[in-house]
Amino acid sequence: MPERIGKYTVSTPTHPAVISYAAAVGKKEGEGPLSAEFDYIAEDTTLGEASWERAESLLQKTAVQYALKKGNLSASDIDVIFAGDLLDQCIGSTFGLRDFGIQLVGLFGACSTMALSLINAALAVDSGWAERAVAVTSSHFCSAERQFRQPIDYGGQRPPTSQWTVTGSGACVVGRGEGPHVERLTLGRIVDLGVTDANNMGAAMAPAAADTILRFFEDTKTGPDDYDAVVTGDLGIVGSKLLGELMQKEGADISKVHRDCGVMIFNINAQDVHSGGSGCGCSGSVLCSNLLNRMNKGELNDILFCATGALMSPTSSQQGESIPGIAHLLHLSNRHE
Amino acid sequence: MPERIGKYTVSTPTHPAVISYAAAVGKKEGEGPLSAEFDYIAEDTTLGEASWERAESLLQKTAVQYALKKGNLSASDIDVIFAGDLLDQCIGSTFGLRDFGIQLVGLFGACSTMALSLINAALAVDSGWAERAVAVTSSHFCSAERQFRQPIDYGGQRPPTSQWTVTGSGACVVGRGEGPHVERLTLGRIVDLGVTDANNMGAAMAPAAADTILRFFEDTKTGPDDYDAVVTGDLGIVGSKLLGELMQKEGADISKVHRDCGVMIFNINAQDVHSGGSGCGCSGSVLCSNLLNRMNKGELNDILFCATGALMSPTSSQQGESIPGIAHLLHLSNRHE
């Protein structure tokens, strides 16, 4: 049963484990440094579908199918799916998960959704009302460009601070069994320092990441040295630098252990992705490949996974609003004390 | 601690209660039959804001403020808000809740969001990791028309099956104390019978409502006679008729106890709303006024609240997709056995 530690953090004493997981990604992601760790790499941007939106749905479906298969599970073994994505009305999830017939809790956390869905899955299993829960999210470069910026065909210029939306999906099955487990978690709250540049999401999200990580450290009386890695979602190069500065100012030096999924997933310069990867599928596919693989191998034993989201929409930006950030955090661990 | 009953349903044995609640609505809703029961009625569609999207955010903020005030609570008394709305990237919730500084779980369930958020709040309190949680949602006629159909100024014709998006917001504070409590709940799953008419949402959502209500009845070994009311979210007149037929076919006659928030909130003919009200704010504002008021007065002691959502987007409709429905259900009760 979940228990509060301090003011914000929640521990999950029954240690809900990630008993299976999978990542399905696009062609470009499959050409990056994590290539060998993905379960499925698409051959093109469409996956044979008639639209990029449908391609994204298929990617999400594929990630769930692989995660179930790798765990020797079928849809009927899952009590609930926690899912969300970046598309308007979360159609990536709806149409991707429609055929499974599993109870669905739709989430919206922008690019923080992998952490938000995994938190909810862990709480459901730790509380006992779900035996097994799936956490899944996705994003697709072309569907995101069309919706948030301009159709690809327009050929818009990208400033150096901009990030490249990852075509990818990550899915975790949470339950009782072997695997890295969720030890503690801290939900995010909205932090908005007034950034209005939609081509600099990293800067908009970094203060939210700092807020959540600092609250977690305070509640748990731990610090950067207690973890093998502090992994943020998709701050990119620009946002990561800012996070380091914000943390330093508060007396927490994360420079030795900080990694960012948006930086990990691409060869930044060679793949021409400017400040790095972004999108729900960025932290989703990195968690569900490299990070969980390394935990299972014992190369990492305690990590903080802190996915960040920019809660704006094209409409809010057009209306002159700033970009509110949010960051949700999980402590994943191999240790059972 | 939540416990599973049967295959799908979850009971909440510690009886998390709706200790405070409030509804804030638009002018038209304030001229309807529930007028006297709303906490706040706006004088126009803008609430003094520069856009309808901002007006919707303000409505959601207002509902939360009233709910806190009526419960003698402040934002610092709340551990987590569960919130969502119909707008792209849920900006109604983000910008409405930005200033509270409370941890946020963003949800997407289209018009089912009031039930989805209340389910999550009840589970959080029953599990013990939150002392108090807020569930809130909103919709706005003008922001929804602009996004889903066409700008108001276009003057598009509305077919008789169409529904009128409610301008409104409902907010519940869930915690320990006096008030109707959540006794049991059943999450929805996606049901898609292939309806493609975006002007007939009721028909798209009715099968999902039937699926969830029937699963609840089976798990709890109860039937329509065990409840003072079975209240659906916003099926409207067309969808309500269809639900009655679907239930009848399965041997469950709900005709005596069935009510629909979309039918309750307007004087259907006099207010020219065709098949009735819809939108997240429809079931949200009816639950947080008339329904909870009548439970607190003892006029209703056991009700099923089943909010329904149509999980489509303008993009999915333009791409020829059908409209998947979902329905989440709560059993609210005054009885403590």
XYZ file of C-alpha atoms in Angstrom:
674
model
C 0.000 0.000 0.000
C 1.449 3.374 -0.993
C 2.713 5.551 1.849
C 3.571 9.223 1.972
C 7.131 10.185 2.822
C 7.530 13.839 3.676
C 5.287 16.384 2.053
C 5.086 15.141 -1.536
C 6.816 11.828 -2.094
C 5.069 8.453 -2.030
C 6.756 5.116 -1.398
C 5.466 1.858 -2.841
C 6.467 -0.697 -0.209
C 5.264 -3.779 -2.095
C 7.778 -2.939 -4.821
C 5.717 -3.079 -8.004
C 8.157 -4.244 -10.665
C 8.563 -3.567 -14.353
C 8.156 -7.228 -15.277
C 8.294 -6.597 -19.009
C 8.855 -3.682 -21.359
C 9.451 -2.822 -24.983
C 10.345 0.079 -27.218
C 9.253 0.588 -30.834
C 10.845 3.441 -32.766
C 11.157 5.117 -36.153
C 13.902 4.813 -38.748
C 15.936 7.825 -37.604
C 15.890 6.671 -33.962
C 16.959 3.247 -35.187
C 20.023 4.863 -36.726
C 21.040 6.460 -33.420
C 23.309 5.225 -30.629
C 20.617 3.080 -28.955
C 19.793 1.222 -32.153
C 20.623 -2.270 -30.886
C 18.384 -1.904 -27.835
C 15.029 -1.283 -29.493
C 12.551 -4.123 -29.981
C 11.154 -2.774 -33.228
C 12.500 -0.255 -35.746
C 10.163 1.003 -38.473
C 11.418 1.084 -42.035
C 9.813 4.421 -42.874
C 7.664 7.146 -41.271
C 4.320 5.596 -42.228
C 4.625 1.981 -41.034
C 2.458 1.251 -44.052
C -0.423 3.358 -42.722
C -2.359 6.016 -44.625
C -1.498 8.832 -42.194
C 1.198 9.711 -39.672
C -1.408 9.738 -36.923
C -2.304 6.144 -37.719
C 1.400 5.305 -37.900
C 1.809 6.662 -34.368
C -1.131 4.578 -33.142
C 0.405 1.491 -34.717
C 3.724 2.253 -33.037
C 2.012 2.405 -29.652
C 0.134 -0.816 -30.345
C 3.388 -2.470 -31.422
C 5.187 -1.440 -28.222
C 2.387 -2.916 -26.089
C 2.324 -6.107 -28.164
C 6.084 -6.596 -27.750
C 5.915 -5.855 -24.017
C 3.130 -8.420 -23.571
C 4.922 -10.997 -25.699
C 8.265 -10.572 -23.926
C 6.448 -11.150 -20.615
C 4.513 -14.173 -21.928
C 1.327 -12.250 -21.312
C -1.828 -11.567 -23.260
C -4.218 -8.611 -23.127
C -6.535 -10.498 -20.764
C -3.755 -10.580 -18.158
C -3.785 -6.786 -17.901
C -6.283 -5.021 -15.628
C -5.721 -1.464 -16.784
C -3.685 0.588 -19.240
C -2.468 4.073 -18.371
C -1.741 5.861 -21.630
C -1.423 9.232 -23.261
C 0.320 11.095 -26.055
C 0.816 14.521 -27.597
C -1.880 14.447 -30.248
C -5.079 16.458 -29.880
C -7.546 14.411 -27.801
C -4.815 11.754 -27.366
C -5.819 9.837 -30.490
C -2.429 8.118 -30.638
C -3.444 6.170 -27.550
C -7.151 5.752 -28.310
C -6.709 4.262 -31.753
C -3.518 2.431 -30.814
C -5.110 0.666 -27.852
C -8.682 0.309 -29.162
C -8.395 -3.374 -30.073
C -6.961 -4.642 -26.782
C -10.273 -4.415 -24.855
C -8.430 -3.407 -21.672
C -9.729 -0.811 -19.206
C -8.126 2.525 -20.049
C -7.141 5.545 -17.995
C -6.266 8.289 -20.456
C -3.572 10.663 -19.276
C -2.244 13.984 -20.438
C 1.188 15.112 -19.352
C 2.729 16.116 -22.682
C 6.293 14.735 -22.787
C 6.125 13.753 -19.085
C 3.605 11.017 -19.879
C 5.970 8.026 -19.586
C 6.677 8.926 -15.959
C 3.052 9.852 -15.274
C 1.736 6.563 -16.672
C 4.367 4.495 -14.857
C 3.556 6.282 -11.581
C -0.117 5.454 -12.006
C 0.624 1.835 -12.911
C 2.895 1.462 -9.876
C 0.274 2.969 -7.553
C -2.450 0.701 -8.964
C -0.373 -2.439 -8.404
C 0.962 -1.307 -5.025
C -2.592 -0.513 -3.869
C -3.635 -3.995 -4.872
C -6.599 -3.158 -7.098
C -4.676 -4.098 -10.234
C -2.621 -7.254 -10.553
C -0.909 -6.030 -13.696
C -0.999 -2.620 -15.336
C 0.505 -1.290 -18.540
C 2.056 2.176 -18.877
C 2.546 3.376 -22.440
C 3.091 6.519 -24.461
C 4.161 7.572 -27.942
C 5.086 10.432 -30.224
C 5.770 10.771 -33.947
C 7.890 13.439 -35.595
C 5.559 14.017 -38.530
C 2.267 14.043 -36.610
C 3.796 16.407 -34.059
C 5.250 18.747 -36.690
C 1.897 18.952 -38.494
C 0.073 19.721 -35.266
C 2.477 21.933 -33.335
C 4.536 23.668 -35.975
C 3.826 23.317 -39.686
C 3.407 20.477 -42.146
C 6.764 18.914 -43.028
C 6.304 19.933 -46.665
C 6.469 23.591 -45.648
C 10.182 23.213 -44.941
C 10.274 25.625 -41.975
C 13.655 26.596 -40.504
C 14.544 25.239 -37.060
C 16.484 27.392 -34.580
C 19.413 25.817 -32.655
C 17.395 25.583 -29.413
C 14.670 23.517 -31.059
C 14.275 19.804 -30.428
C 13.412 16.903 -32.680
C 10.241 15.004 -31.765
C 11.108 11.337 -31.420
C 9.128 8.809 -33.427
C 8.797 6.135 -30.801
C 6.797 4.410 -28.144
C 7.679 2.772 -24.851
C 5.520 0.330 -22.901
C 6.015 -1.156 -19.425
C 4.089 -3.963 -17.780
C 4.005 -3.434 -14.019
C 3.186 -6.319 -11.683
C 4.620 -8.777 -9.173
C 7.784 -10.515 -10.301
C 11.370 -10.022 -11.343
C 12.631 -6.700 -12.627
C 13.598 -3.233 -11.469
C 10.891 -1.917 -9.179
C 9.343 1.402 -8.352
C 10.608 2.350 -4.899
C 9.337 5.922 -4.551
C 7.731 8.601 -6.686
C 6.939 12.299 -6.710
C 4.218 13.879 -8.824
C 4.892 17.107 -10.637
C 3.223 20.463 -10.237
C 2.952 23.214 -12.803
C 5.960 25.538 -12.890
C 5.797 28.498 -15.246
C 8.594 31.059 -15.298
C 7.158 32.843 -18.312
C 9.090 31.299 -21.210
C 7.131 31.911 -24.418
C 9.522 30.518 -27.057
C 7.945 27.311 -28.371
C 11.278 26.567 -30.030
C 12.962 26.356 -26.637
C 10.980 23.768 -24.713
C 14.017 22.686 -22.708
C 14.190 26.071 -21.011
C 10.465 25.971 -20.281
C 10.666 22.516 -18.695
C 13.960 22.701 -16.745
C 12.504 24.671 -13.789
C 9.759 22.040 -13.394
C 12.376 19.268 -13.352
C 14.374 21.139 -10.703
C 11.224 21.666 -8.610
C 10.305 17.966 -8.605
C 13.830 16.596 -8.082
C 14.460 19.015 -5.200
C 11.156 18.114 -3.536
C 12.071 14.430 -3.875
C 15.534 14.979 -2.385
C 14.065 16.894 0.532
C 11.333 14.354 1.278
C 13.682 11.368 1.049
C 16.701 13.050 2.659
C 18.839 11.853 -0.244
C 20.962 13.623 -2.842
C 22.562 13.116 -6.251
C 25.275 10.826 -4.795
C 22.667 8.270 -3.752
C 21.771 7.439 -7.344
C 23.651 5.895 -10.242
C 21.874 8.253 -12.602
C 19.390 11.117 -12.540
C 17.714 10.873 -15.934
C 15.504 13.630 -17.260
C 13.022 13.191 -20.067
C 13.776 15.509 -22.898
C 15.382 18.737 -21.782
C 17.902 18.455 -24.598
C 21.265 20.152 -24.461
C 19.915 23.625 -23.744
C 17.498 22.554 -21.007
C 19.983 20.170 -19.413
C 22.519 22.950 -18.983
C 19.841 25.122 -17.381
C 18.762 22.313 -15.032
C 22.366 21.847 -13.917
C 22.583 25.552 -13.088
C 19.254 25.608 -11.258
C 20.242 22.578 -9.169
C 23.690 23.990 -8.421
C 22.055 27.141 -7.121
C 20.097 25.016 -4.646
C 23.223 23.191 -3.538
C 22.577 19.944 -5.415
C 25.280 19.139 -7.946
C 23.850 16.590 -10.370
C 26.535 17.089 -13.026
C 28.195 13.700 -12.445
C 25.012 11.638 -12.655
C 22.689 13.632 -14.890
C 21.677 12.153 -18.236
C 18.892 13.287 -20.568
C 16.916 10.958 -22.831
C 16.744 13.674 -25.487
C 20.534 13.708 -25.638
C 20.947 9.931 -25.333
C 18.689 8.884 -28.189
C 20.448 10.695 -31.059
C 23.972 11.395 -32.234
C 23.150 15.051 -31.758
C 25.462 16.594 -34.350
C 25.614 13.793 -36.903
C 21.838 13.399 -36.907
C 21.139 17.143 -37.124
C 18.669 17.290 -34.237
C 19.840 20.623 -32.815
C 19.238 20.558 -29.026
C 18.193 16.869 -28.993
C 15.129 14.659 -28.987
C 11.748 15.400 -27.434
C 8.213 14.052 -27.350
C 6.446 11.510 -25.123
C 8.129 8.753 -27.094
C 11.615 10.087 -26.323
C 11.794 9.286 -22.612
C 9.360 6.414 -23.251
C 11.569 4.596 -25.723
C 14.835 5.332 -23.875
C 13.420 4.066 -20.546
C 12.009 0.952 -22.209
C 15.307 0.063 -23.890
C 18.654 1.334 -22.649
C 17.700 2.338 -19.086
C 15.748 -0.761 -18.114
C 18.221 -2.985 -19.978
C 21.097 -1.552 -17.958
C 19.144 -1.929 -14.730
C 18.427 -5.557 -15.543
C 22.110 -6.121 -16.245
C 23.022 -4.524 -12.914
C 24.957 -1.690 -14.565
C 22.521 0.708 -12.942
C 20.855 -0.145 -9.642
C 19.173 3.039 -8.525
C 18.033 5.709 -10.907
C 15.717 8.667 -10.807
C 13.602 8.891 -13.940
C 12.133 12.375 -14.266
C 10.156 12.995 -17.445
C 9.304 16.577 -18.262
C 6.365 18.056 -20.155
C 5.541 21.418 -21.730
C 1.812 21.912 -21.218
C 1.158 24.342 -24.043
C -0.940 24.021 -27.182
C -0.717 25.848 -30.518
C -3.817 27.792 -29.424
C -2.340 28.872 -26.092
C 0.863 29.980 -27.812
C -1.057 31.908 -30.472
C -2.968 33.628 -27.694
C 0.299 34.829 -26.156
C 0.407 32.446 -23.197
C 3.692 31.293 -21.679
C 4.673 27.609 -21.552
C 3.912 25.885 -18.236
C 6.205 22.960 -17.428
C 5.626 19.845 -15.352
C 7.897 16.968 -14.308
C 6.963 13.634 -12.749
C 9.616 11.491 -11.049
C 10.161 7.835 -10.152
C 12.929 6.201 -8.184
C 13.563 2.851 -9.874
C 15.647 0.374 -7.922
C 17.091 -3.140 -7.963
C 17.636 -3.219 -4.217
C 15.270 -4.916 -1.768
C 16.138 -3.858 1.761
C -7.225 0.176 0.620
C -8.977 -0.488 -2.697
C -10.087 -4.065 -3.323
C -11.146 -5.809 -6.488
C -14.676 -7.222 -6.641
C -15.197 -9.582 -9.524
C -13.284 -9.071 -12.744
C -13.375 -5.305 -13.163
C -14.945 -3.471 -10.241
C -12.995 -1.961 -7.354
C -14.395 -1.205 -3.906
C -13.052 1.579 -1.719
C -13.624 0.249 1.814
C -12.427 3.355 3.652
C -15.250 5.284 1.996
C -13.516 8.340 0.563
C -16.126 11.082 0.723
C -16.950 14.084 -1.416
C -16.404 16.519 1.460
C -16.949 19.607 -0.676
C -17.925 20.427 -4.250
C -18.935 23.281 -6.496
C -20.229 23.984 -9.975
C -19.537 27.081 -12.071
C -21.487 27.495 -15.301
C -22.244 29.794 -18.215
C -25.209 32.093 -18.774
C -27.305 29.639 -20.790
C -26.827 26.861 -18.216
C -27.800 29.371 -15.550
C -31.111 29.879 -17.338
C -31.888 26.154 -17.282
C -33.778 24.024 -14.748
C -30.820 23.621 -12.373
C -30.183 27.359 -12.145
C -30.649 27.662 -8.386
C -28.154 24.899 -7.642
C -25.019 26.321 -9.238
C -22.429 28.153 -7.146
C -21.446 30.573 -9.880
C -23.198 31.655 -13.075
C -21.234 33.720 -15.601
C -22.841 36.819 -17.062
C -21.545 36.223 -20.590
C -19.429 33.751 -22.578
C -16.094 35.486 -21.920
C -16.052 35.955 -18.123
C -14.155 39.123 -18.959
C -11.292 37.196 -20.578
C -9.728 37.896 -23.971
C -10.514 34.425 -25.386
C -12.991 31.598 -24.847
C -10.135 29.271 -23.954
C -9.093 31.606 -21.166
C -12.731 31.893 -20.109
C -12.885 28.108 -19.782
C -9.709 28.091 -17.679
C -11.196 30.744 -15.426
C -14.376 28.695 -15.062
C -12.349 25.684 -13.926
C -10.348 27.825 -11.508
C -13.582 29.302 -10.155
C -15.116 25.868 -9.536
C -12.024 24.755 -7.591
C -11.963 28.005 -5.606
C -15.623 27.599 -4.621
C -15.137 23.938 -3.702
C -12.160 24.817 -1.487
C -13.983 27.724 0.117
C -17.156 25.739 0.818
C -14.992 23.126 2.560
C -13.015 25.734 4.528
C -9.899 24.544 2.738
C -7.006 26.201 0.982
C -4.810 24.963 -1.855
C -2.149 23.799 0.604
C -4.654 21.319 2.066
C -4.835 19.453 -1.255
C -2.238 16.804 -2.120
C -3.139 16.264 -5.759
C -5.541 17.463 -8.441
C -6.879 15.105 -11.088
C -8.039 17.215 -14.015
C -8.724 17.214 -17.707
C -10.853 18.812 -20.392
C -11.714 18.686 -24.085
C -9.302 21.273 -25.415
C -6.209 20.271 -27.382
C -3.436 19.451 -24.905
C -5.921 20.027 -22.048
C -5.121 23.736 -21.765
C -8.397 24.391 -19.939
C -6.953 22.520 -16.973
C -3.322 23.622 -17.295
C -4.015 27.334 -17.374
C -6.976 27.083 -15.000
C -4.976 25.280 -12.323
C -1.551 26.832 -12.910
C -1.688 29.223 -9.952
C -2.690 26.715 -7.272
C 0.767 25.096 -6.980
C -0.817 21.672 -6.352
C 0.559 18.419 -7.780
C -1.330 17.628 -10.975
C -2.293 14.417 -12.729
C -3.573 15.401 -16.151
C -6.293 13.136 -17.513
C -7.922 12.674 -20.863
C -11.291 10.991 -21.076
C -13.231 13.458 -23.242
C -16.701 13.921 -21.683
C -16.085 11.029 -19.251
C -13.488 13.080 -17.376
C -15.631 13.959 -14.322
C -16.012 10.249 -13.523
C -12.402 9.480 -14.427
C -11.037 12.229 -12.197
C -13.345 11.326 -9.295
C -12.316 7.659 -9.601
C -8.660 8.633 -9.399
C -9.262 10.959 -6.457
C -11.181 8.246 -4.606
C -8.445 5.669 -5.236
C -5.739 8.092 -4.069
C -7.550 8.806 -0.798
C -8.606 5.192 -0.238
C -5.005 4.040 -0.818
C -3.848 6.515 1.779
C -1.186 8.344 -0.205
C -3.355 11.442 -0.503
C -5.230 12.957 2.405
C -7.315 15.158 0.136
C -7.604 15.165 -3.634
C -9.510 17.373 -6.041
C -11.297 16.087 -9.152
C -12.215 18.747 -11.689
C -13.152 19.177 -15.319
C -14.631 21.785 -17.643
C -15.959 22.546 -21.092
C -17.023 25.712 -22.917
C -19.467 25.913 -25.802
C -17.485 28.449 -27.798
C -14.019 26.915 -27.334
C -15.438 23.500 -28.228
C -17.289 24.766 -31.312
C -14.163 26.497 -32.596
C -12.073 23.391 -32.095
C -14.407 20.549 -33.017
C -16.833 22.044 -35.512
C -16.491 25.564 -36.845
C -16.145 29.035 -35.374
C -19.466 30.301 -34.008
C -19.458 33.157 -36.540
C -19.750 30.641 -39.369
C -23.346 29.933 -38.338
C -23.289 26.219 -39.244
C -26.558 24.277 -39.136
C -26.986 21.705 -36.357
C -28.815 18.429 -37.046
C -31.421 17.207 -34.507
C -29.075 14.512 -33.144
C -26.406 17.057 -32.264
C -25.706 18.114 -28.692
C -24.887 21.451 -27.134
C -21.526 21.645 -25.347
C -22.115 22.855 -21.813
C -20.188 25.872 -20.590
C -19.432 24.698 -17.094
C -17.073 23.162 -14.618
C -17.519 20.853 -11.647
C -15.021 20.287 -8.853
C -15.066 17.762 -5.991
C -12.816 17.623 -2.955
C -12.392 14.014 -1.836
C -11.172 13.203 1.659
C -12.189 11.919 5.083
C -15.330 13.480 6.488
C -19.022 13.996 5.956
C -20.615 13.624 2.557
C -21.681 11.030 0.024
C -18.833 8.569 -0.463
C -17.431 6.490 -3.258
C -18.404 2.898 -2.525
C -17.323 1.116 -5.720
C -16.114 1.988 -9.188
C -15.561 0.463 -12.610
C -13.168 1.851 -15.204
C -14.234 2.047 -18.813
C -12.745 0.347 -21.825
C -12.913 1.491 -25.418
C -16.059 0.380 -27.237
C -16.311 1.226 -30.920
C -19.254 0.000 -32.960
C -18.241 2.027 -35.988
C -20.365 5.184 -35.640
C -18.773 7.937 -37.752
C -21.319 10.760 -37.373
C -19.694 13.433 -35.198
C -23.123 15.022 -34.895
C -24.436 11.953 -33.104
C -22.116 11.475 -30.159
C -24.850 9.940 -28.028
C -25.073 6.937 -30.338
C -21.287 6.560 -30.318
C -21.121 6.610 -26.512
C -24.200 4.565 -25.520
C -22.585 1.153 -26.187
C -19.655 2.103 -23.931
C -22.072 3.084 -21.150
C -23.907 -0.221 -21.511
C -20.612 -2.137 -21.410
C -19.459 -0.489 -18.173
C -22.821 -0.591 -16.372
C -23.307 -4.269 -17.260
C -19.800 -5.163 -16.073
C -20.512 -3.325 -12.806
C -23.839 -5.129 -12.324
C -22.203 -8.490 -12.944
C -19.259 -7.880 -10.613
C -21.437 -6.548 -7.786
C -24.380 -8.900 -8.323
C -26.710 -5.918 -8.278
C -29.188 -4.465 -10.741
C -31.102 -1.294 -11.571
C -33.492 -1.786 -8.624
C -30.633 -1.455 -6.151
C -30.052 2.198 -7.006
C -32.101 5.359 -6.659
C -30.723 6.573 -9.967
C -28.441 5.436 -12.764
C -27.100 8.698 -14.148
C -25.220 8.849 -17.432
C -22.999 11.730 -18.463
C -24.179 13.221 -21.687
C -25.866 10.721 -23.947
C -28.623 13.219 -24.630
C -32.072 12.145 -25.760
C -30.879 10.084 -28.729
C -28.130 8.245 -26.853
C -30.284 7.683 -23.767
C -32.930 5.919 -25.833
C -30.252 3.725 -27.378
C -28.765 2.892 -23.966
C -32.215 1.852 -22.714
C -32.592 -0.512 -25.673
C -29.096 -1.968 -25.277
C -29.667 -2.608 -21.562
C -33.110 -4.111 -22.170
C -31.553 -6.536 -24.629
C -29.223 -7.717 -21.849
C -32.111 -8.126 -19.413
C -31.445 -4.988 -17.357
C -34.349 -2.532 -17.441
C -33.003 0.838 -16.322
C -35.968 2.844 -17.633
C -37.340 3.686 -14.175
C -34.068 4.955 -12.731
C -32.116 6.264 -15.692
C -31.347 9.975 -15.888
C -28.890 11.756 -18.170
C -26.992 14.922 -17.230
C -27.267 16.155 -20.825
C -31.053 16.027 -20.540
C -31.199 17.363 -16.972
C -29.177 20.538 -17.478
C -31.313 22.218 -20.133
C -34.987 22.769 -20.920
C -34.372 20.810 -24.089
C -37.024 22.334 -26.359
C -37.244 25.825 -24.903
C -33.469 26.244 -24.923
C -33.019 24.867 -28.457
C -30.305 22.361 -27.604
C -31.526 19.562 -29.877
C -30.544 16.214 -28.271
C -29.257 17.842 -25.049
C -26.088 18.983 -23.368
C -22.615 17.480 -23.709
C -19.004 18.210 -22.811
C -16.880 17.404 -19.760
C -18.571 20.266 -17.944
C -22.024 18.774 -18.475
C -21.788 15.779 -16.146
C -19.262 17.739 -14.091
C -21.581 20.611 -13.274
C -24.687 18.418 -12.826
C -22.866 16.061 -10.411
C -21.442 18.987 -8.457
C -24.819 20.678 -8.033
C -28.109 18.803 -8.320
C -26.874 15.232 -7.812
C -24.633 15.802 -4.802
C -27.130 18.289 -3.331
C -29.876 15.666 -3.491
C -27.593 13.041 -1.974
C -26.727 15.383 0.865
C -30.439 16.042 1.445
C -31.092 12.290 1.507
C -33.378 12.435 -1.537
C -30.948 10.101 -3.253
C -28.906 7.596 -1.250
C -27.316 5.320 -3.813
C -26.583 6.379 -7.345
C -24.467 5.162 -10.194
C -22.687 8.020 -11.941
C -21.482 6.898 -15.356
C -19.877 9.618 -17.459
C -19.330 8.867 -21.129
C -16.708 10.117 -23.553
C -16.258 10.137 -27.329
C -12.534 9.694 -27.924
C -12.318 11.235 -31.377
C -10.528 14.331 -32.637
C -11.197 16.523 -35.671
C -8.142 14.896 -37.267
C -9.331 11.333 -36.669
C -12.765 12.201 -38.087
C -11.246 13.883 -41.137
C -9.173 10.758 -41.686
C -12.335 8.648 -41.792
C -12.011 7.014 -38.381
C -15.050 5.950 -36.376
C -15.780 7.369 -32.916
C -14.585 5.167 -30.026
C -16.597 5.553 -26.820
C -15.613 5.063 -23.193
C -17.578 5.222 -19.933
C -16.279 5.309 -16.374
C -18.615 4.548 -13.450
C -18.829 5.283 -9.728
C -21.286 4.047 -7.136
C -21.876 6.968 -4.781
C -23.593 6.158 -1.510
C -24.796 7.616 1.761
C -24.962 4.238 3.472
C -22.266 2.929 5.804
C -22.877 -0.752 6.414
